mmCIF file with all atom_site columns, C-alpha atoms in Angstrom:
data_model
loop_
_atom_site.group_PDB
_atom_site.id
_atom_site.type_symbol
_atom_site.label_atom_id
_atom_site.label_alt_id
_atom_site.label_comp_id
_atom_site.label_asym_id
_atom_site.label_entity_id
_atom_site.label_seq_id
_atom_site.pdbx_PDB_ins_code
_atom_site.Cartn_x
_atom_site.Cartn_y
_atom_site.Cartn_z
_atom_site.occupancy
_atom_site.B_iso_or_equiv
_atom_site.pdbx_formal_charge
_atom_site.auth_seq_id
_atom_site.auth_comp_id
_atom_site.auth_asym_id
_atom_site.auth_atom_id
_atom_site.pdbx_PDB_model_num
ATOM 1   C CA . UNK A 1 1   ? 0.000   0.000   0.000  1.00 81.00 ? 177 UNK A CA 1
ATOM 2   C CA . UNK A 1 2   ? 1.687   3.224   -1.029 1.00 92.00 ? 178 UNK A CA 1
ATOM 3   C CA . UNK A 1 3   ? 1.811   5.895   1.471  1.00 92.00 ? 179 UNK A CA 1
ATOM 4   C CA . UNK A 1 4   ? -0.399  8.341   0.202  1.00 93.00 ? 180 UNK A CA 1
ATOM 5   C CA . UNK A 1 5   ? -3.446  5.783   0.453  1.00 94.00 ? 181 UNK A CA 1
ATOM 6   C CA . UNK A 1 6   ? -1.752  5.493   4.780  1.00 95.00 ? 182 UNK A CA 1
ATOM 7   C CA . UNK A 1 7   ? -2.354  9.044   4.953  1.00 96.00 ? 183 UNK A CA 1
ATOM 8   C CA . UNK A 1 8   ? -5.882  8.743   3.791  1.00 96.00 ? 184 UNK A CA 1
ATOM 9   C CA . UNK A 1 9   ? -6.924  5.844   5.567  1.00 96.00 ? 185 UNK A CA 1
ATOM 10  C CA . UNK A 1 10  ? -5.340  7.257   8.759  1.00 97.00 ? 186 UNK A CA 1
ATOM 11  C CA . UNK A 1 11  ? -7.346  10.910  8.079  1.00 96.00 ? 187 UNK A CA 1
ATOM 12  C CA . UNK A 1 12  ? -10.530 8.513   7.909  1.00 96.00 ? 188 UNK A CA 1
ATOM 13  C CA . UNK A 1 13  ? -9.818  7.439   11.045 1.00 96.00 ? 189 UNK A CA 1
ATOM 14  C CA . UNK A 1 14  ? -9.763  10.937  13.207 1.00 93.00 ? 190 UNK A CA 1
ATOM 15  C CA . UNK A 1 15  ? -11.990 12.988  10.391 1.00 94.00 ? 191 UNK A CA 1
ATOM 16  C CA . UNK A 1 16  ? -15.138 13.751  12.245 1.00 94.00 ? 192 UNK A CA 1
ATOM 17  C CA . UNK A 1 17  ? -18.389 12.464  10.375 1.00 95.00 ? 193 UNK A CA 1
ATOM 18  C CA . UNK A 1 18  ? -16.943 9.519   9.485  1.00 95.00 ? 194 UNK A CA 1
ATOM 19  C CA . UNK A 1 19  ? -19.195 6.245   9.937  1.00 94.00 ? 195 UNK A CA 1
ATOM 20  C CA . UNK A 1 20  ? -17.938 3.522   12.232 1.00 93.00 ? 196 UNK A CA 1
ATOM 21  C CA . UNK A 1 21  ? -18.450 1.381   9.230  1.00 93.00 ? 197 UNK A CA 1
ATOM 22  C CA . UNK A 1 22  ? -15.782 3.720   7.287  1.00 95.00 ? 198 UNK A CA 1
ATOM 23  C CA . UNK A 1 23  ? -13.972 4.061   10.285 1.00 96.00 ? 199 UNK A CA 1
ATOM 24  C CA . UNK A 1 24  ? -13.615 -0.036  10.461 1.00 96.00 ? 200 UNK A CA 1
ATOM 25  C CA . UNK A 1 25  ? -12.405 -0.491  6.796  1.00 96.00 ? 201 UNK A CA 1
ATOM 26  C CA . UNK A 1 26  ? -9.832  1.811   7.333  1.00 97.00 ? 202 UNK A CA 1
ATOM 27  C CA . UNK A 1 27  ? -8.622  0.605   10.534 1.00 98.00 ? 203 UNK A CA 1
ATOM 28  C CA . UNK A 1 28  ? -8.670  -3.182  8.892  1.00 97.00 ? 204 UNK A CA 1
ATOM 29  C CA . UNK A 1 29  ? -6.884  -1.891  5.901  1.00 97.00 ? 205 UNK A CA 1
ATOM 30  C CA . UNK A 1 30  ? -4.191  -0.143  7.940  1.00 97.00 ? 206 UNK A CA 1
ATOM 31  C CA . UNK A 1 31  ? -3.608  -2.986  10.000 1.00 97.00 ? 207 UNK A CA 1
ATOM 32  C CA . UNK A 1 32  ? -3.402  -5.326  6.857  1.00 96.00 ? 208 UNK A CA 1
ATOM 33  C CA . UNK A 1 33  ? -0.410  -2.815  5.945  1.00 96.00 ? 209 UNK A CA 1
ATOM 34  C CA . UNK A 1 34  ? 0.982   -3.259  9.078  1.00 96.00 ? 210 UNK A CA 1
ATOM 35  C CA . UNK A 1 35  ? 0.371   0.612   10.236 1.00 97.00 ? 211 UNK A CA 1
ATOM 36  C CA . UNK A 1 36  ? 0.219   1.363   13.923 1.00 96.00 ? 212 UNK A CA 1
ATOM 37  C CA . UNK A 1 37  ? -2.230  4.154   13.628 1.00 97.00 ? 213 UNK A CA 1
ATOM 38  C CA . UNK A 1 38  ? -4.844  1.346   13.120 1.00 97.00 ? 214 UNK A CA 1
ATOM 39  C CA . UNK A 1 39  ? -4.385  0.222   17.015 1.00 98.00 ? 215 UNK A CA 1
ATOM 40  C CA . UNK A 1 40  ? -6.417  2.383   18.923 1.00 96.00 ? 216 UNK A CA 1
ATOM 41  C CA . UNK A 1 41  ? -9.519  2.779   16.592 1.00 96.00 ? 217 UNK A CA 1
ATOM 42  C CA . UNK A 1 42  ? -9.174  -1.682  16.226 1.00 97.00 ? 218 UNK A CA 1
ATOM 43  C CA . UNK A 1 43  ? -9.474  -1.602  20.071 1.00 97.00 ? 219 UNK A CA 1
ATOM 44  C CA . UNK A 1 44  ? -12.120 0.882   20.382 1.00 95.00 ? 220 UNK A CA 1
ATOM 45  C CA . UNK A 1 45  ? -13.828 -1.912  18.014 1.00 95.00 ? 221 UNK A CA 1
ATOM 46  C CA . UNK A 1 46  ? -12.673 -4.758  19.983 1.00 96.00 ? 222 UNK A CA 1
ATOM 47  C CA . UNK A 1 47  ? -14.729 -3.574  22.748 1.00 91.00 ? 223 UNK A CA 1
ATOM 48  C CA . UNK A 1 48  ? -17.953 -2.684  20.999 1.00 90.00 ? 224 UNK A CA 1
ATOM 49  C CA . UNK A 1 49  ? -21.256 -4.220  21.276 1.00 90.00 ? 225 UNK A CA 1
ATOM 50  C CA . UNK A 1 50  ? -21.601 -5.128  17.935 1.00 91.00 ? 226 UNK A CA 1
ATOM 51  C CA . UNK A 1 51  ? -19.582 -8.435  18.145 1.00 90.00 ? 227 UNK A CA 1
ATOM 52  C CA . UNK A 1 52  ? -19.520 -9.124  14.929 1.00 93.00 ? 228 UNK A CA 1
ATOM 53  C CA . UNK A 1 53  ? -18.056 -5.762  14.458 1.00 94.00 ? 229 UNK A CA 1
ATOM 54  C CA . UNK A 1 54  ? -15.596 -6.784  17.176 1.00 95.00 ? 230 UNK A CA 1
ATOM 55  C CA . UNK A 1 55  ? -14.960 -10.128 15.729 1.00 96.00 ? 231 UNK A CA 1
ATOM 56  C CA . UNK A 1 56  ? -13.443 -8.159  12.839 1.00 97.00 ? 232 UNK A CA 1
ATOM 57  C CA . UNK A 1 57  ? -11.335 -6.153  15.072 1.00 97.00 ? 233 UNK A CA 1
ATOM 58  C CA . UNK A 1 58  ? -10.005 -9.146  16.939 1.00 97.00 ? 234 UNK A CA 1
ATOM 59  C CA . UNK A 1 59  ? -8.868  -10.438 13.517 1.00 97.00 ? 235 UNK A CA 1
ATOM 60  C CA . UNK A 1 60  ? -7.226  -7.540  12.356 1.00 98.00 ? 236 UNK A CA 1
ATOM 61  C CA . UNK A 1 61  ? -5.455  -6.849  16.039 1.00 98.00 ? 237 UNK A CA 1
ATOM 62  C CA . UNK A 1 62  ? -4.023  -9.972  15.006 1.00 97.00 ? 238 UNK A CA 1
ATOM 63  C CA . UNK A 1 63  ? -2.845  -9.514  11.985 1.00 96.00 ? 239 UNK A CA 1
ATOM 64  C CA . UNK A 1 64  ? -1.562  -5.849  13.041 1.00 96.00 ? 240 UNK A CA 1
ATOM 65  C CA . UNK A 1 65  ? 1.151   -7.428  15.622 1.00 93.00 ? 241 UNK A CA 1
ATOM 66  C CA . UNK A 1 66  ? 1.028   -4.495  17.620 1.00 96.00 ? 242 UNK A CA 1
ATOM 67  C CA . UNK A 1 67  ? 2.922   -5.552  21.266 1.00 95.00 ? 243 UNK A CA 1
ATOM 68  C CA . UNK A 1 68  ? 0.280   -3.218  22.929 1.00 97.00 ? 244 UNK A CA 1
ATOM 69  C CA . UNK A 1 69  ? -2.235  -5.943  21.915 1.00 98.00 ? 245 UNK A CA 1
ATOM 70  C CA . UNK A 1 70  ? -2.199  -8.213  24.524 1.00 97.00 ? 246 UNK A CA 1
ATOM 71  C CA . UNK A 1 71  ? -2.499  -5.732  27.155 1.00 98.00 ? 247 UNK A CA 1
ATOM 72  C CA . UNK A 1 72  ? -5.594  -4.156  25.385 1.00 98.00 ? 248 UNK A CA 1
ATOM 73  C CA . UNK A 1 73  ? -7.532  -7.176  25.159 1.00 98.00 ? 249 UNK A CA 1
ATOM 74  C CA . UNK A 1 74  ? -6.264  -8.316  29.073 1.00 98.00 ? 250 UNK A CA 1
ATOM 75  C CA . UNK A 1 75  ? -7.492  -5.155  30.373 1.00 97.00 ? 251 UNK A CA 1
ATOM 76  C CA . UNK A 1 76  ? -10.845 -5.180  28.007 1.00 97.00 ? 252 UNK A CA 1
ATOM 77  C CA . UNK A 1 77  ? -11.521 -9.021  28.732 1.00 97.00 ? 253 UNK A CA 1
ATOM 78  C CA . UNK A 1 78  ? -11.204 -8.417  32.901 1.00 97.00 ? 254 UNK A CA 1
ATOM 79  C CA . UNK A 1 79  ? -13.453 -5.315  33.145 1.00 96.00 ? 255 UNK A CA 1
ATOM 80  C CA . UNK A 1 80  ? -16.384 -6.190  35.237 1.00 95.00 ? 256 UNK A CA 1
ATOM 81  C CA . UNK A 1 81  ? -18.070 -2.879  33.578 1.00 94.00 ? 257 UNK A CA 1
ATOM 82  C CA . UNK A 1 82  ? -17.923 -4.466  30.251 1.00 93.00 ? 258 UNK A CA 1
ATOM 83  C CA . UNK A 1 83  ? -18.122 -8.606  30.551 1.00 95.00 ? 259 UNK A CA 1
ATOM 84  C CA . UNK A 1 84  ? -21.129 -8.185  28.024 1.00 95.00 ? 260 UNK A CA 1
ATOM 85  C CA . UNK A 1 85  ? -18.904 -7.509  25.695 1.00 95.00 ? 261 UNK A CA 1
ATOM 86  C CA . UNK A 1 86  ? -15.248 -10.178 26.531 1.00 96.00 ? 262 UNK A CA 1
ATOM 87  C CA . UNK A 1 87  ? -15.949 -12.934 24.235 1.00 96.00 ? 263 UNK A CA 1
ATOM 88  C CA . UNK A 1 88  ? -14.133 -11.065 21.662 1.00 97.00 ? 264 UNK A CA 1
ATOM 89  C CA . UNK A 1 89  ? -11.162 -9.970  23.269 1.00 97.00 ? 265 UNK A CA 1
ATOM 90  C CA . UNK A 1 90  ? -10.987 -13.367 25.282 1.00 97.00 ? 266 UNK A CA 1
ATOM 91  C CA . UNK A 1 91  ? -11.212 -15.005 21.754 1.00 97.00 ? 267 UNK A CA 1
ATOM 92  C CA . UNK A 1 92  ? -8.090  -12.594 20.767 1.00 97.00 ? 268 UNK A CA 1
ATOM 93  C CA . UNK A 1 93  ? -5.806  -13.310 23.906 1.00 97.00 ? 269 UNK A CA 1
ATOM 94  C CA . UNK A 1 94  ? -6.272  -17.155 23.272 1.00 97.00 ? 270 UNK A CA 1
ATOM 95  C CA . UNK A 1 95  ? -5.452  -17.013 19.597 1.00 97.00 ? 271 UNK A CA 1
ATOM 96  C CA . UNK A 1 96  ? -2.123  -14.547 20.512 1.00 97.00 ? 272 UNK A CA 1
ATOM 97  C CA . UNK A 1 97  ? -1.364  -17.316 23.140 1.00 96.00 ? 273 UNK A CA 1
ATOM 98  C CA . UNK A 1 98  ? -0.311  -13.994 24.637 1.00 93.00 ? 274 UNK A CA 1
ATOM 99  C CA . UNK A 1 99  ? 1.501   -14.266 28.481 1.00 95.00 ? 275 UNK A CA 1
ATOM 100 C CA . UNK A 1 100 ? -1.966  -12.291 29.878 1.00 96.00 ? 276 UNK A CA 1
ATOM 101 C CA . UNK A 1 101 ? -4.104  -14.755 28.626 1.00 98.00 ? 277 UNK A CA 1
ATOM 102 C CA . UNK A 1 102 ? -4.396  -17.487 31.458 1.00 98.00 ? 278 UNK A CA 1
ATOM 103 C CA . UNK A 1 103 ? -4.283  -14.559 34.160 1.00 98.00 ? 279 UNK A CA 1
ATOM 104 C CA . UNK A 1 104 ? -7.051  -12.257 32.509 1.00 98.00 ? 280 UNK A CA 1
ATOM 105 C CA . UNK A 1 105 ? -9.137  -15.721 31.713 1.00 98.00 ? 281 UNK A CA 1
ATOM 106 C CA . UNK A 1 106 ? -8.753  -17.215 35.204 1.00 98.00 ? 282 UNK A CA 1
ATOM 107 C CA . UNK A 1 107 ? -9.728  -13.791 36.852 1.00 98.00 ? 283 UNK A CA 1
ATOM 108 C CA . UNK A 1 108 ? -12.922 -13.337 34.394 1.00 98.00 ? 284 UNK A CA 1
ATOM 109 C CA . UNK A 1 109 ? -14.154 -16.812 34.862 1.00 98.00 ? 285 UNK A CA 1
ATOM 110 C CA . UNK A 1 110 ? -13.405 -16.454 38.795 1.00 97.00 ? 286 UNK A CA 1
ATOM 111 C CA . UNK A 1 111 ? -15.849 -13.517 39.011 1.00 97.00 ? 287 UNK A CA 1
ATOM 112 C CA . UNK A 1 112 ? -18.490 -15.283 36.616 1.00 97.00 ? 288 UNK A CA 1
ATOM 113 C CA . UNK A 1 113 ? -18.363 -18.263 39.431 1.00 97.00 ? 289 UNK A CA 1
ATOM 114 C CA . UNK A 1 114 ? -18.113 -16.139 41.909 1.00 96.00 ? 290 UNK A CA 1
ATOM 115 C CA . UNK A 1 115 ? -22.032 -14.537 40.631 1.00 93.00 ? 291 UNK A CA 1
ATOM 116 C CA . UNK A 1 116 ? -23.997 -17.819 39.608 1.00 84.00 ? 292 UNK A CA 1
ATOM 117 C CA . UNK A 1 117 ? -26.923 -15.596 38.804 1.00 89.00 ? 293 UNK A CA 1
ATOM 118 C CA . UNK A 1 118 ? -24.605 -13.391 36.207 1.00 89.00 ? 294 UNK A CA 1
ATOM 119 C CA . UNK A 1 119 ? -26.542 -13.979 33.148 1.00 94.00 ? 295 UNK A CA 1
ATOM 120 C CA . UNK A 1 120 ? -23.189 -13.791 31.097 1.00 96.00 ? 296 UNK A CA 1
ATOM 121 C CA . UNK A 1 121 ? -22.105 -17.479 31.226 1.00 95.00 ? 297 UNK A CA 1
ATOM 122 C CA . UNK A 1 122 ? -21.337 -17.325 27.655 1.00 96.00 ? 298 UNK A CA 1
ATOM 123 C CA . UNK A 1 123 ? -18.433 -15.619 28.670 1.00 97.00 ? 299 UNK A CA 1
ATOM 124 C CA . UNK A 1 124 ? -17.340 -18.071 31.226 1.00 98.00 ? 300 UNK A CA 1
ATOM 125 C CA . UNK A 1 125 ? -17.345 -20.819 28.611 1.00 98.00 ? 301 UNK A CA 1
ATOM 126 C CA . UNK A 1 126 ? -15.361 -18.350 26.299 1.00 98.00 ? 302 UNK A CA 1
ATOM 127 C CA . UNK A 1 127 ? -13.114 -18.522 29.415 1.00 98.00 ? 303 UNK A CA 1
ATOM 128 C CA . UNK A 1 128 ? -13.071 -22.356 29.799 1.00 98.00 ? 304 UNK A CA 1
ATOM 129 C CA . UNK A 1 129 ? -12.878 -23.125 25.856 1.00 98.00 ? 305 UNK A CA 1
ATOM 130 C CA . UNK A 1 130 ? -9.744  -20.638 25.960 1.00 98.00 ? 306 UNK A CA 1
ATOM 131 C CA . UNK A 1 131 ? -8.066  -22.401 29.144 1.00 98.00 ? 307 UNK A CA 1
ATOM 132 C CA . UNK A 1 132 ? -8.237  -25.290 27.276 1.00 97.00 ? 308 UNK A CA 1
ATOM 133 C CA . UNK A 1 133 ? -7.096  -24.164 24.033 1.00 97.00 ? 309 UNK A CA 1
ATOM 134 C CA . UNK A 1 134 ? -4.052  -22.558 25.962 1.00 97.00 ? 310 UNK A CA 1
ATOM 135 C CA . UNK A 1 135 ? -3.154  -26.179 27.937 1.00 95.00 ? 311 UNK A CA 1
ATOM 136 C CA . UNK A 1 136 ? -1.351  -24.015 31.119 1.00 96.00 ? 312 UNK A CA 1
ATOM 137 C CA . UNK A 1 137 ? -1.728  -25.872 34.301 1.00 95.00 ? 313 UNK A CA 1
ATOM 138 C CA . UNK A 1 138 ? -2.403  -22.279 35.784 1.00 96.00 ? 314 UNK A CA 1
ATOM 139 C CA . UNK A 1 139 ? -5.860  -22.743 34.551 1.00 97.00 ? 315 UNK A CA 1
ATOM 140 C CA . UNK A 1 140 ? -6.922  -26.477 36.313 1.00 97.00 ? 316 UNK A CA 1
ATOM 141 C CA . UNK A 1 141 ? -7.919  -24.951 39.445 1.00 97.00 ? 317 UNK A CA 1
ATOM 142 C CA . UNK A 1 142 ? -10.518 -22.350 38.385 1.00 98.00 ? 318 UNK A CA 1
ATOM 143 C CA . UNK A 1 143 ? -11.517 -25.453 35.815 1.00 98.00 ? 319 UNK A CA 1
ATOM 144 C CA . UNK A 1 144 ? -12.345 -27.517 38.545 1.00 98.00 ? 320 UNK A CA 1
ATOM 145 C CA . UNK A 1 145 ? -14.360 -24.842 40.226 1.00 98.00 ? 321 UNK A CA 1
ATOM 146 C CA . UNK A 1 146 ? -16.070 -24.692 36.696 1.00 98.00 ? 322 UNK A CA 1
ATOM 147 C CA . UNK A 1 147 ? -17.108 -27.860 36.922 1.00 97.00 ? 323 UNK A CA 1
ATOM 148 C CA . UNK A 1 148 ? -19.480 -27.036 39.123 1.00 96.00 ? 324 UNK A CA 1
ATOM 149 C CA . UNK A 1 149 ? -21.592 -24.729 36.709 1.00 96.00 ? 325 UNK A CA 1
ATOM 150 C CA . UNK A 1 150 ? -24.067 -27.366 34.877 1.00 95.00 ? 326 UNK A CA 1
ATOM 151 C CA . UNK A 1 151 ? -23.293 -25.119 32.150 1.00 95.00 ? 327 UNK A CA 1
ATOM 152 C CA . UNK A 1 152 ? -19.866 -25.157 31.990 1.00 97.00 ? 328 UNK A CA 1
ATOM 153 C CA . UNK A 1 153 ? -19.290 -28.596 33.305 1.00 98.00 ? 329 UNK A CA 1
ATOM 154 C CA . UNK A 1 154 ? -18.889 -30.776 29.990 1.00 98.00 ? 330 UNK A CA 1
ATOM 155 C CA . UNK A 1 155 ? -16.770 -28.031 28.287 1.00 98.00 ? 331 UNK A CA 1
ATOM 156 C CA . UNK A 1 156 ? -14.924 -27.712 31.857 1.00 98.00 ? 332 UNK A CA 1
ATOM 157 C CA . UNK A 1 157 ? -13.965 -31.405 31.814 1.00 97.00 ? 333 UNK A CA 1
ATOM 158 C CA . UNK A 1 158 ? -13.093 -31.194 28.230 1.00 97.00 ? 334 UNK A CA 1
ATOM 159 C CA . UNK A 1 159 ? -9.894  -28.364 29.002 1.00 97.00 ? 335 UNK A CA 1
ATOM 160 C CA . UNK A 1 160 ? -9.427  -30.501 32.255 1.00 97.00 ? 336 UNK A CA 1
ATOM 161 C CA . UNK A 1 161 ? -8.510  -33.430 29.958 1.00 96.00 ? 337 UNK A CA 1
ATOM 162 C CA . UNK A 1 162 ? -6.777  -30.996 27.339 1.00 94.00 ? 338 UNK A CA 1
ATOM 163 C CA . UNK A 1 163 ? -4.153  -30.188 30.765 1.00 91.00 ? 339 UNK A CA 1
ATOM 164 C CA . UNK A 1 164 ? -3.751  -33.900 30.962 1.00 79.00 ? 340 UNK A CA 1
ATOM 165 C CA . UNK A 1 165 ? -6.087  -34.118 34.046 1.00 60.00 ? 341 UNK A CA 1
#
């Protein structure tokens, strides 16, 4: 991408008036080129309640191999203000096998136990699935607590097994 077309995309993505949707394509397209002005505007995404909106971002975070990434999605996937809305950074942390991922994941999925009633257990299987996926031992205790969600049980004893438990 030649750097005129940089300097356009990155206008698009401070230039009031510009639709999220605009603002998106840019960001992606930035982060394709490997452009660090795409970070902030692909988190911003990575935290909004679209998640198929924040699907994208997670993808293109990715791609972008920013090492402010990891941090991002930690601090996005542990904020109690906003667990509507960790499946996609959770998804992002697991896939960067980043070193935040088992802490952020174990202290999400602690405070989803901790509140049976929390109608975001979606969340805490994002947490389990990913535990799994990332096979660290640092995980099998809050997995065993898991196992004693009905919901999460079955995926719980799947990640269990995955740790060679």
């Amino acid at each position: 991408m030649d750097t005129a077309l940089r300097e356009e995309l990155a206008t698009i993505l401070t230039e009031p008036g510009q639709s999220l949707a605009t603002r998106l394509d840019a960001a992606v397209a930035l982060a394709e080129a490997g452009d660090p002005r795409a970070f902030e505007t692909l988190v911003m995404l990575l935290n909004y309640r679209d998640p198929g909106l924040a699907e994208i971002a997670a993808r293109a975070l990715a791609r972008l191999g920013d090492p402010r990434t990891a941090r991002a999605a930690a601090a996005l996937a542990t904020n109690p203000l906003r667990v509507a809305y960790a499946a996609p950074p959770i998804r992002l942390l697991v896939s960067l096998r980043a070193a935040e991922a088992v802490p952020a994941l174990v202290e999400t999925l602690l405070r989803l136990l901790a509140a049976p009633e929390s109608p975001y257990w979606r969340i805490a299987l994002a947490c389990v699935e990913g535990l799994g996926d990332l096979g660290d031992r640092r995980g099998e205790p809050v997995l065993r607590a898991a196992c004693g969600d009905a919901r999460l049980r079955e995926a719980a004893e799947v990640a269990l097994a995955r740790l060679g438990q």
